[in-house]
PDB file of C-alpha atoms and ligand atoms in Angstrom:
ATOM      1  CA  MET A   3     137.961 -16.879-148.634  1.00  0.00           C
ATOM      2  CA  SER A   4     140.248 -19.793-147.919  1.00  0.00           C
ATOM      3  CA  ILE A   5     141.984 -19.875-144.527  1.00  0.00           C
ATOM      4  CA  LEU A   6     143.773 -23.211-144.727  1.00  0.00           C
ATOM      5  CA  LYS A   7     145.098 -25.076-147.716  1.00  0.00           C
ATOM      6  CA  ALA A   8     146.648 -28.523-147.989  1.00  0.00           C
ATOM      7  CA  GLU A   9     148.255 -29.479-151.268  1.00  0.00           C
ATOM      8  CA  SER A  10     149.164 -33.040-152.242  1.00  0.00           C
ATOM      9  CA  LEU A  11     149.890 -34.189-148.705  1.00  0.00           C
ATOM     10  CA  HIS A  12     151.672 -37.467-148.154  1.00  0.00           C
ATOM     11  CA  PHE A  13     152.400 -38.735-144.697  1.00  0.00           C
ATOM     12  CA  ALA A  14     153.858 -41.939-143.237  1.00  0.00           C
ATOM     13  CA  TYR A  15     154.925 -42.754-139.674  1.00  0.00           C
ATOM     14  CA  ASP A  16     158.469 -44.051-139.299  1.00  0.00           C
ATOM     15  CA  LEU A  17     158.521 -47.435-137.625  1.00  0.00           C
ATOM     16  CA  ASP A  18     161.460 -49.709-136.805  1.00  0.00           C
ATOM     17  CA  LYS A  19     160.339 -52.084-139.494  1.00  0.00           C
ATOM     18  CA  GLY A  20     159.786 -49.379-142.133  1.00  0.00           C
ATOM     19  CA  LYS A  21     157.207 -46.772-143.015  1.00  0.00           C
ATOM     20  CA  HIS A  22     153.539 -46.884-142.095  1.00  0.00           C
ATOM     21  CA  PRO A  23     151.756 -44.837-144.801  1.00  0.00           C
ATOM     22  CA  VAL A  24     148.675 -42.975-143.609  1.00  0.00           C
ATOM     23  CA  LEU A  25     147.821 -40.211-146.098  1.00  0.00           C
ATOM     24  CA  GLU A  26     148.393 -40.087-149.838  1.00  0.00           C
ATOM     25  CA  GLU A  27     147.792 -37.215-152.217  1.00  0.00           C
ATOM     26  CA  LEU A  28     145.397 -35.356-149.954  1.00  0.00           C
ATOM     27  CA  SER A  29     144.430 -31.850-151.064  1.00  0.00           C
ATOM     28  CA  LEU A  30     141.939 -29.677-149.273  1.00  0.00           C
ATOM     29  CA  GLU A  31     140.938 -26.041-149.032  1.00  0.00           C
ATOM     30  CA  ILE A  32     139.015 -24.776-146.004  1.00  0.00           C
ATOM     31  CA  ASP A  33     137.063 -21.536-146.045  1.00  0.00           C
ATOM     32  CA  ASP A  34     137.311 -18.932-143.318  1.00  0.00           C
ATOM     33  CA  GLY A  35     134.435 -19.559-140.893  1.00  0.00           C
ATOM     34  CA  GLU A  36     133.718 -23.037-142.225  1.00  0.00           C
ATOM     35  CA  PHE A  37     132.818 -25.971-139.962  1.00  0.00           C
ATOM     36  CA  LEU A  38     134.456 -29.080-141.416  1.00  0.00           C
ATOM     37  CA  ALA A  39     133.992 -32.525-139.892  1.00  0.00           C
ATOM     38  CA  ILE A  40     136.490 -35.313-140.546  1.00  0.00           C
ATOM     39  CA  ILE A  41     135.007 -38.782-140.264  1.00  0.00           C
ATOM     40  CA  GLY A  42     136.020 -42.320-141.120  1.00  0.00           C
ATOM     41  CA  PRO A  43     136.820 -45.708-139.611  1.00  0.00           C
ATOM     42  CA  SER A  44     139.207 -46.110-136.710  1.00  0.00           C
ATOM     43  CA  GLY A  45     142.836 -45.875-137.778  1.00  0.00           C
ATOM     44  CA  CYS A  46     142.168 -44.241-141.172  1.00  0.00           C
ATOM     45  CA  GLY A  47     144.201 -41.124-140.321  1.00  0.00           C
ATOM     46  CA  LYS A  48     141.724 -38.534-138.996  1.00  0.00           C
ATOM     47  CA  SER A  49     143.863 -37.443-136.036  1.00  0.00           C
ATOM     48  CA  THR A  50     147.001 -37.547-138.154  1.00  0.00           C
ATOM     49  CA  LEU A  51     145.407 -35.169-140.658  1.00  0.00           C
ATOM     50  CA  LEU A  52     144.354 -32.824-137.852  1.00  0.00           C
ATOM     51  CA  ARG A  53     147.888 -32.842-136.416  1.00  0.00           C
ATOM     52  CA  LEU A  54     149.306 -32.073-139.851  1.00  0.00           C
ATOM     53  CA  LEU A  55     146.880 -29.214-140.493  1.00  0.00           C
ATOM     54  CA  SER A  56     147.589 -27.723-137.056  1.00  0.00           C
ATOM     55  CA  GLY A  57     151.369 -27.958-137.501  1.00  0.00           C
ATOM     56  CA  PHE A  58     152.029 -30.623-134.821  1.00  0.00           C
ATOM     57  CA  LEU A  59     153.256 -32.973-137.571  1.00  0.00           C
ATOM     58  CA  ARG A  60     155.072 -32.196-140.817  1.00  0.00           C
ATOM     59  CA  PRO A  61     154.047 -33.913-144.046  1.00  0.00           C
ATOM     60  CA  GLY A  62     156.489 -36.216-145.841  1.00  0.00           C
ATOM     61  CA  SER A  63     155.701 -34.236-148.964  1.00  0.00           C
ATOM     62  CA  GLY A  64     153.157 -31.629-149.941  1.00  0.00           C
ATOM     63  CA  LYS A  65     152.389 -28.272-148.435  1.00  0.00           C
ATOM     64  CA  ILE A  66     150.097 -26.746-145.826  1.00  0.00           C
ATOM     65  CA  SER A  67     149.477 -23.013-145.738  1.00  0.00           C
ATOM     66  CA  ARG A  68     147.326 -20.719-143.638  1.00  0.00           C
ATOM     67  CA  LYS A  69     146.301 -17.523-145.402  1.00  0.00           C
ATOM     68  CA  GLY A  70     149.173 -18.009-147.836  1.00  0.00           C
ATOM     69  CA  ARG A  71     151.885 -18.673-145.198  1.00  0.00           C
ATOM     70  CA  ASP A  72     153.417 -22.097-144.762  1.00  0.00           C
ATOM     71  CA  VAL A  73     152.362 -23.921-141.595  1.00  0.00           C
ATOM     72  CA  LEU A  74     155.622 -25.208-140.120  1.00  0.00           C
ATOM     73  CA  ARG A  75     154.707 -25.558-136.430  1.00  0.00           C
ATOM     74  CA  PRO A  76     151.712 -25.068-134.116  1.00  0.00           C
ATOM     75  CA  ASP A  77     150.986 -21.503-133.097  1.00  0.00           C
ATOM     76  CA  ARG A  78     148.335 -19.449-131.356  1.00  0.00           C
ATOM     77  CA  ALA A  79     146.294 -18.939-134.515  1.00  0.00           C
ATOM     78  CA  GLY A  80     145.198 -22.562-134.135  1.00  0.00           C
ATOM     79  CA  GLN A  81     144.014 -24.158-130.894  1.00  0.00           C
ATOM     80  CA  MET A  82     143.727 -27.889-130.380  1.00  0.00           C
ATOM     81  CA  ILE A  83     141.289 -29.667-128.046  1.00  0.00           C
ATOM     82  CA  PHE A  84     141.537 -33.398-127.390  1.00  0.00           C
ATOM     83  CA  GLN A  85     139.173 -36.089-126.166  1.00  0.00           C
ATOM     84  CA  ASP A  86     141.171 -36.592-122.982  1.00  0.00           C
ATOM     85  CA  PHE A  87     139.570 -35.104-119.854  1.00  0.00           C
ATOM     86  CA  ASN A  88     143.028 -34.538-118.386  1.00  0.00           C
ATOM     87  CA  GLN A  89     144.163 -31.680-120.588  1.00  0.00           C
ATOM     88  CA  LEU A  90     143.720 -29.110-117.781  1.00  0.00           C
ATOM     89  CA  PHE A  91     146.368 -28.176-115.232  1.00  0.00           C
ATOM     90  CA  PRO A  92     145.159 -29.886-112.040  1.00  0.00           C
ATOM     91  CA  TRP A  93     146.596 -27.287-109.660  1.00  0.00           C
ATOM     92  CA  LEU A  94     144.910 -24.324-111.396  1.00  0.00           C
ATOM     93  CA  THR A  95     141.269 -23.244-111.066  1.00  0.00           C
ATOM     94  CA  VAL A  96     138.938 -23.041-114.073  1.00  0.00           C
ATOM     95  CA  GLU A  97     139.648 -19.348-114.608  1.00  0.00           C
ATOM     96  CA  GLN A  98     143.391 -19.802-114.110  1.00  0.00           C
ATOM     97  CA  ASN A  99     143.380 -22.666-116.625  1.00  0.00           C
ATOM     98  CA  ILE A 100     141.675 -20.392-119.144  1.00  0.00           C
ATOM     99  CA  LEU A 101     144.172 -17.592-118.555  1.00  0.00           C
ATOM    100  CA  PHE A 102     147.265 -19.767-118.241  1.00  0.00           C
ATOM    101  CA  PRO A 103     148.464 -19.851-121.883  1.00  0.00           C
ATOM    102  CA  GLN A 104     148.718 -16.038-121.934  1.00  0.00           C
ATOM    103  CA  TYR A 105     149.907 -15.602-118.329  1.00  0.00           C
ATOM    104  CA  ARG A 106     152.196 -18.577-117.820  1.00  0.00           C
ATOM    105  CA  PHE A 107     155.168 -16.314-117.103  1.00  0.00           C
ATOM    106  CA  LEU A 108     153.319 -14.903-114.097  1.00  0.00           C
ATOM    107  CA  LEU A 109     153.051 -18.016-111.976  1.00  0.00           C
ATOM    108  CA  PRO A 110     151.722 -18.168-109.333  1.00  0.00           C
ATOM    109  CA  LEU A 111     148.896 -16.587-111.280  1.00  0.00           C
ATOM    110  CA  LYS A 112     147.270 -13.787-109.273  1.00  0.00           C
ATOM    111  CA  MET A 113     143.981 -12.621-110.710  1.00  0.00           C
ATOM    112  CA  LYS A 114     144.852  -9.010-110.012  1.00  0.00           C
ATOM    113  CA  ALA A 115     147.709  -9.277-112.533  1.00  0.00           C
ATOM    114  CA  VAL A 116     145.229  -9.842-115.360  1.00  0.00           C
ATOM    115  CA  ARG A 117     144.962  -6.880-117.735  1.00  0.00           C
ATOM    116  CA  SER A 118     141.554  -5.210-117.784  1.00  0.00           C
ATOM    117  CA  GLY A 119     140.932  -6.042-121.484  1.00  0.00           C
ATOM    118  CA  ASP A 120     141.707  -9.697-120.760  1.00  0.00           C
ATOM    119  CA  GLN A 121     139.541  -9.607-117.639  1.00  0.00           C
ATOM    120  CA  SER A 122     136.493  -8.518-119.639  1.00  0.00           C
ATOM    121  CA  ARG A 123     137.240 -11.108-122.347  1.00  0.00           C
ATOM    122  CA  LEU A 124     137.498 -13.745-119.613  1.00  0.00           C
ATOM    123  CA  GLU A 125     134.098 -12.693-118.233  1.00  0.00           C
ATOM    124  CA  GLY A 126     132.561 -12.946-121.731  1.00  0.00           C
ATOM    125  CA  ILE A 127     134.001 -16.425-122.280  1.00  0.00           C
ATOM    126  CA  LEU A 128     132.933 -17.661-118.812  1.00  0.00           C
ATOM    127  CA  GLU A 129     129.452 -16.396-119.662  1.00  0.00           C
ATOM    128  CA  VAL A 130     129.179 -17.967-123.134  1.00  0.00           C
ATOM    129  CA  THR A 131     130.552 -21.312-121.918  1.00  0.00           C
ATOM    130  CA  GLY A 132     128.348 -21.366-118.798  1.00  0.00           C
ATOM    131  CA  LEU A 133     131.361 -21.644-116.477  1.00  0.00           C
ATOM    132  CA  ASN A 134     130.817 -18.574-114.342  1.00  0.00           C
ATOM    133  CA  SER A 135     129.712 -20.382-111.216  1.00  0.00           C
ATOM    134  CA  PHE A 136     132.565 -22.897-111.548  1.00  0.00           C
ATOM    135  CA  ARG A 137     135.361 -20.379-112.048  1.00  0.00           C
ATOM    136  CA  LYS A 138     137.056 -21.107-108.704  1.00  0.00           C
ATOM    137  CA  TYR A 139     136.764 -24.901-109.008  1.00  0.00           C
ATOM    138  CA  LEU A 140     139.784 -27.128-109.513  1.00  0.00           C
ATOM    139  CA  PRO A 141     139.638 -29.708-112.339  1.00  0.00           C
ATOM    140  CA  HIS A 142     139.116 -32.638-109.947  1.00  0.00           C
ATOM    141  CA  GLN A 143     135.907 -30.941-108.778  1.00  0.00           C
ATOM    142  CA  LEU A 144     134.476 -30.847-112.328  1.00  0.00           C
ATOM    143  CA  SER A 145     132.452 -33.365-114.348  1.00  0.00           C
ATOM    144  CA  GLY A 146     133.841 -34.523-117.723  1.00  0.00           C
ATOM    145  CA  GLY A 147     131.511 -32.112-119.524  1.00  0.00           C
ATOM    146  CA  LEU A 148     132.692 -29.162-117.417  1.00  0.00           C
ATOM    147  CA  LYS A 149     136.328 -30.110-118.039  1.00  0.00           C
ATOM    148  CA  GLN A 150     135.711 -30.080-121.802  1.00  0.00           C
ATOM    149  CA  ARG A 151     133.900 -26.742-121.461  1.00  0.00           C
ATOM    150  CA  THR A 152     136.968 -25.381-119.697  1.00  0.00           C
ATOM    151  CA  ALA A 153     139.255 -26.710-122.456  1.00  0.00           C
ATOM    152  CA  LEU A 154     137.012 -25.004-125.024  1.00  0.00           C
ATOM    153  CA  ALA A 155     136.986 -21.770-122.998  1.00  0.00           C
ATOM    154  CA  ARG A 156     140.783 -21.832-122.759  1.00  0.00           C
ATOM    155  CA  SER A 157     141.088 -22.268-126.516  1.00  0.00           C
ATOM    156  CA  LEU A 158     138.654 -19.410-127.122  1.00  0.00           C
ATOM    157  CA  PHE A 159     140.600 -17.129-124.787  1.00  0.00           C
ATOM    158  CA  ALA A 160     143.649 -17.509-127.042  1.00  0.00           C
ATOM    159  CA  ASP A 161     141.378 -16.030-129.749  1.00  0.00           C
ATOM    160  CA  PRO A 162     142.376 -18.534-132.435  1.00  0.00           C
ATOM    161  CA  GLN A 163     141.463 -18.302-136.103  1.00  0.00           C
ATOM    162  CA  ILE A 164     140.976 -22.056-136.220  1.00  0.00           C
ATOM    163  CA  LEU A 165     139.791 -24.568-133.618  1.00  0.00           C
ATOM    164  CA  PHE A 166     141.156 -28.082-134.164  1.00  0.00           C
ATOM    165  CA  LEU A 167     138.966 -30.487-132.216  1.00  0.00           C
ATOM    166  CA  ASP A 168     139.956 -34.159-131.976  1.00  0.00           C
ATOM    167  CA  GLU A 169     136.919 -36.105-130.749  1.00  0.00           C
ATOM    168  CA  PRO A 170     136.417 -33.514-127.999  1.00  0.00           C
ATOM    169  CA  PHE A 171     133.110 -34.992-126.834  1.00  0.00           C
ATOM    170  CA  GLY A 172     133.997 -38.642-127.436  1.00  0.00           C
ATOM    171  CA  SER A 173     134.193 -39.581-123.746  1.00  0.00           C
ATOM    172  CA  LEU A 174     131.033 -37.792-122.636  1.00  0.00           C
ATOM    173  CA  ASP A 175     127.657 -39.285-121.839  1.00  0.00           C
ATOM    174  CA  ALA A 176     124.857 -38.536-124.328  1.00  0.00           C
ATOM    175  CA  PRO A 177     123.243 -35.561-122.496  1.00  0.00           C
ATOM    176  CA  SER A 178     126.589 -33.803-121.852  1.00  0.00           C
ATOM    177  CA  ARG A 179     127.592 -34.467-125.430  1.00  0.00           C
ATOM    178  CA  MET A 180     124.430 -32.823-126.795  1.00  0.00           C
ATOM    179  CA  GLU A 181     124.863 -29.893-124.447  1.00  0.00           C
ATOM    180  CA  LEU A 182     128.440 -29.321-125.627  1.00  0.00           C
ATOM    181  CA  GLN A 183     127.494 -29.766-129.298  1.00  0.00           C
ATOM    182  CA  ASN A 184     124.953 -26.957-128.860  1.00  0.00           C
ATOM    183  CA  LEU A 185     127.499 -24.849-127.017  1.00  0.00           C
ATOM    184  CA  LEU A 186     130.063 -25.339-129.780  1.00  0.00           C
ATOM    185  CA  LEU A 187     127.517 -24.331-132.430  1.00  0.00           C
ATOM    186  CA  ARG A 188     126.624 -21.224-130.436  1.00  0.00           C
ATOM    187  CA  VAL A 189     130.275 -20.258-130.033  1.00  0.00           C
ATOM    188  CA  TRP A 190     131.010 -20.974-133.699  1.00  0.00           C
ATOM    189  CA  LYS A 191     128.173 -18.681-134.788  1.00  0.00           C
ATOM    190  CA  GLU A 192     128.995 -15.929-132.296  1.00  0.00           C
ATOM    191  CA  LYS A 193     132.768 -15.896-132.732  1.00  0.00           C
ATOM    192  CA  LYS A 194     132.793 -16.789-136.431  1.00  0.00           C
ATOM    193  CA  ARG A 195     135.785 -19.090-136.117  1.00  0.00           C
ATOM    194  CA  THR A 196     136.825 -21.899-138.455  1.00  0.00           C
ATOM    195  CA  VAL A 197     136.301 -25.328-136.874  1.00  0.00           C
ATOM    196  CA  LEU A 198     137.916 -28.633-137.893  1.00  0.00           C
ATOM    197  CA  PHE A 199     136.259 -31.427-135.987  1.00  0.00           C
ATOM    198  CA  VAL A 200     137.301 -35.089-135.920  1.00  0.00           C
ATOM    199  CA  THR A 201     134.621 -37.527-134.851  1.00  0.00           C
ATOM    200  CA  HIS A 202     133.658 -41.201-135.103  1.00  0.00           C
ATOM    201  CA  ASP A 203     130.047 -40.228-134.825  1.00  0.00           C
ATOM    202  CA  ILE A 204     128.299 -39.646-138.166  1.00  0.00           C
ATOM    203  CA  SER A 205     125.258 -38.041-136.500  1.00  0.00           C
ATOM    204  CA  GLU A 206     127.516 -35.588-134.708  1.00  0.00           C
ATOM    205  CA  ALA A 207     129.262 -34.680-137.982  1.00  0.00           C
ATOM    206  CA  LEU A 208     125.932 -34.196-139.787  1.00  0.00           C
ATOM    207  CA  LEU A 209     124.531 -32.154-136.944  1.00  0.00           C
ATOM    208  CA  LEU A 210     127.477 -29.760-136.733  1.00  0.00           C
ATOM    209  CA  ALA A 211     129.350 -29.426-140.001  1.00  0.00           C
ATOM    210  CA  ASP A 212     128.943 -27.502-143.264  1.00  0.00           C
ATOM    211  CA  ARG A 213     131.123 -30.011-145.052  1.00  0.00           C
ATOM    212  CA  LEU A 214     132.446 -33.476-144.364  1.00  0.00           C
ATOM    213  CA  LEU A 215     135.753 -35.025-145.234  1.00  0.00           C
ATOM    214  CA  VAL A 216     135.010 -38.736-145.293  1.00  0.00           C
ATOM    215  CA  PHE A 217     137.714 -41.364-145.262  1.00  0.00           C
ATOM    216  CA  GLU A 218     135.827 -44.009-147.122  1.00  0.00           C
ATOM    217  CA  SER A 219     137.977 -46.982-146.200  1.00  0.00           C
ATOM    218  CA  ARG A 220     141.302 -47.885-144.687  1.00  0.00           C
ATOM    219  CA  ASN A 221     143.083 -47.666-148.026  1.00  0.00           C
ATOM    220  CA  ARG A 222     143.520 -43.904-147.876  1.00  0.00           C
ATOM    221  CA  ARG A 223     140.677 -42.881-150.179  1.00  0.00           C
ATOM    222  CA  PHE A 224     138.660 -39.872-149.107  1.00  0.00           C
ATOM    223  CA  GLY A 225     135.867 -37.659-150.411  1.00  0.00           C
ATOM    224  CA  LEU A 226     134.521 -34.203-149.593  1.00  0.00           C
ATOM    225  CA  TYR A 227     130.783 -33.726-149.249  1.00  0.00           C
ATOM    226  CA  ASP A 228     128.664 -30.638-148.651  1.00  0.00           C
ATOM    227  CA  ASN A 229     126.106 -30.985-145.907  1.00  0.00           C
ATOM    228  CA  PRO A 230     122.866 -29.639-147.400  1.00  0.00           C
ATOM    229  CA  LEU A 231     120.768 -29.997-144.219  1.00  0.00           C
ATOM    230  CA  PRO A 232     119.329 -26.615-143.178  1.00  0.00           C
ATOM    231  CA  ARG A 233     120.117 -25.261-139.699  1.00  0.00           C
ATOM    232  CA  PRO A 234     118.929 -25.698-136.994  1.00  0.00           C
ATOM    233  CA  ARG A 235     119.154 -29.415-137.654  1.00  0.00           C
ATOM    234  CA  ASP A 236     116.842 -32.083-136.409  1.00  0.00           C
ATOM    235  CA  ARG A 237     118.566 -35.442-136.014  1.00  0.00           C
ATOM    236  CA  HIS A 238     115.194 -37.233-136.000  1.00  0.00           C
ATOM    237  CA  CYS A 239     113.896 -35.978-139.362  1.00  0.00           C
ATOM    238  CA  ASP A 240     113.796 -38.242-142.438  1.00  0.00           C
ATOM    239  CA  GLU A 241     116.331 -36.200-144.407  1.00  0.00           C
ATOM    240  CA  PHE A 242     118.853 -36.442-141.554  1.00  0.00           C
ATOM    241  CA  ARG A 243     118.378 -40.210-141.325  1.00  0.00           C
ATOM    242  CA  LYS A 244     118.737 -40.576-145.089  1.00  0.00           C
ATOM    243  CA  ARG A 245     122.044 -38.665-145.143  1.00  0.00           C
ATOM    244  CA  LYS A 246     123.304 -40.694-142.209  1.00  0.00           C
ATOM    245  CA  ILE A 247     122.641 -43.965-144.020  1.00  0.00           C
ATOM    246  CA  GLU A 248     124.395 -42.633-147.151  1.00  0.00           C
ATOM    247  CA  LEU A 249     127.458 -41.719-145.109  1.00  0.00           C
ATOM    248  CA  TYR A 250     127.504 -45.080-143.338  1.00  0.00           C
ATOM    249  CA  SER A 251     127.485 -46.841-146.673  1.00  0.00           C
ATOM    250  CA  LEU A 252     130.395 -44.676-147.895  1.00  0.00           C
ATOM    251  CA  ILE A 253     132.505 -45.524-144.861  1.00  0.00           C
ATOM    252  CA  GLU A 254     131.637 -49.197-144.930  1.00  0.00           C
ATOM    253  CA  SER A 255     131.905 -49.638-148.689  1.00  0.00           C
ATOM    254  CA  ASP A 256     135.273 -51.302-148.626  1.00  0.00           C
TER     255      ASP A 256
HETATM  256  N1  LIG B 574     152.806 -41.994-133.449  1.00  0.00           N
HETATM  257  C1  LIG B 574     152.490 -42.996-134.279  1.00  0.00           C
HETATM  258  N2  LIG B 574     153.423 -43.856-134.712  1.00  0.00           N
HETATM  259  C2  LIG B 574     153.143 -44.867-135.550  1.00  0.00           C
HETATM  260  N3  LIG B 574     151.890 -45.102-136.050  1.00  0.00           N
HETATM  261  C3  LIG B 574     150.912 -44.272-135.647  1.00  0.00           C
HETATM  262  C4  LIG B 574     151.146 -43.190-134.748  1.00  0.00           C
HETATM  263  N4  LIG B 574     149.970 -42.542-134.542  1.00  0.00           N
HETATM  264  C5  LIG B 574     149.050 -43.184-135.279  1.00  0.00           C
HETATM  265  N5  LIG B 574     149.599 -44.240-135.935  1.00  0.00           N
HETATM  266  C6  LIG B 574     148.920 -45.146-136.862  1.00  0.00           C
HETATM  267  O1  LIG B 574     148.534 -44.382-138.004  1.00  0.00           O
HETATM  268  C7  LIG B 574     147.221 -44.744-138.427  1.00  0.00           C
HETATM  269  C8  LIG B 574     146.323 -43.520-138.369  1.00  0.00           C
HETATM  270  O2  LIG B 574     146.167 -43.141-137.012  1.00  0.00           O
HETATM  271  P1  LIG B 574     145.192 -41.978-136.566  1.00  0.00           P
HETATM  272  O3  LIG B 574     145.274 -41.878-135.082  1.00  0.00           O
HETATM  273  O4  LIG B 574     145.467 -40.781-137.368  1.00  0.00           O
HETATM  274  O5  LIG B 574     143.783 -42.590-137.023  1.00  0.00           O
HETATM  275  P2  LIG B 574     142.320 -42.155-136.589  1.00  0.00           P
HETATM  276  O6  LIG B 574     141.493 -42.247-137.806  1.00  0.00           O
HETATM  277  O7  LIG B 574     142.346 -40.846-135.896  1.00  0.00           O
HETATM  278  O8  LIG B 574     141.954 -43.309-135.564  1.00  0.00           O
HETATM  279  P3  LIG B 574     140.911 -43.327-134.357  1.00  0.00           P
HETATM  280  O9  LIG B 574     139.588 -42.973-134.957  1.00  0.00           O
HETATM  281  O10 LIG B 574     140.950 -44.732-133.864  1.00  0.00           O
HETATM  282  O11 LIG B 574     141.385 -42.324-133.336  1.00  0.00           O
HETATM  283  C9  LIG B 574     146.786 -45.881-137.510  1.00  0.00           C
HETATM  284  O12 LIG B 574     147.069 -47.093-138.163  1.00  0.00           O
HETATM  285  C10 LIG B 574     147.648 -45.717-136.280  1.00  0.00           C
HETATM  286  O13 LIG B 574     147.875 -46.946-135.650  1.00  0.00           O
END
């Protein structure tokens, strides 16, 4: 069943010297529980598309709907995570950061104010994201990988239908990146959420996604491709390498 639908999207940024067109005639339907990666060269419009689909931007023309209802603004059904390590509140601990979106009216946030249902959900999320022993840490005491884990945990706590991830692991070193890729896959399988994932990294897209939206060049062409690789995926096998080369040639074919 489809959870998110974009129909004939057009989008241009307004600049002093006129319009800067980014997307033209983009239509897309995303299934509930699907993992879609969005890839393409720098500046092709990946983040813009994610911001449109999540309601942070409005299209110039065309329509976006979630389960049949127009998407007119961001809401809790969709949670966004960015590449930036500084998306946490520096004065709140890991667990307070996770709780904050639901308890922001209760500042200063006392843990005893947390409802028991939320407390057990928090424990589950700290467990699945491996953050239990860091729950009392402040963001400045965390590595980049732990900060991104906390951002993911916070998004999960809001219990979204869709996770919008904009290069969330882009600033991490290779081992932390692999660790978080595995964590995301685990969470995706366990929680059965829809994931839209922007990345520069073709291997990362092939490793994670069911389907890929590939901006093939800077002139606003795109294609949708199923990822036939069976899970769990091995990035060193011949089939993986072959698909990677095919995708590279699509992106560079301009
Ligand atoms: N707020 C803005 N105002 C004007 N132009 C913008 C704005 N944000 C992005 N752009 C331009 O729109 C185009 C698409 O940007 P976008 O960030 O969506 O691309 P991207 O594919 O995500 O790039 P990258 O991979 O480098 O992050 C680029 O040419 C960019 O310079």
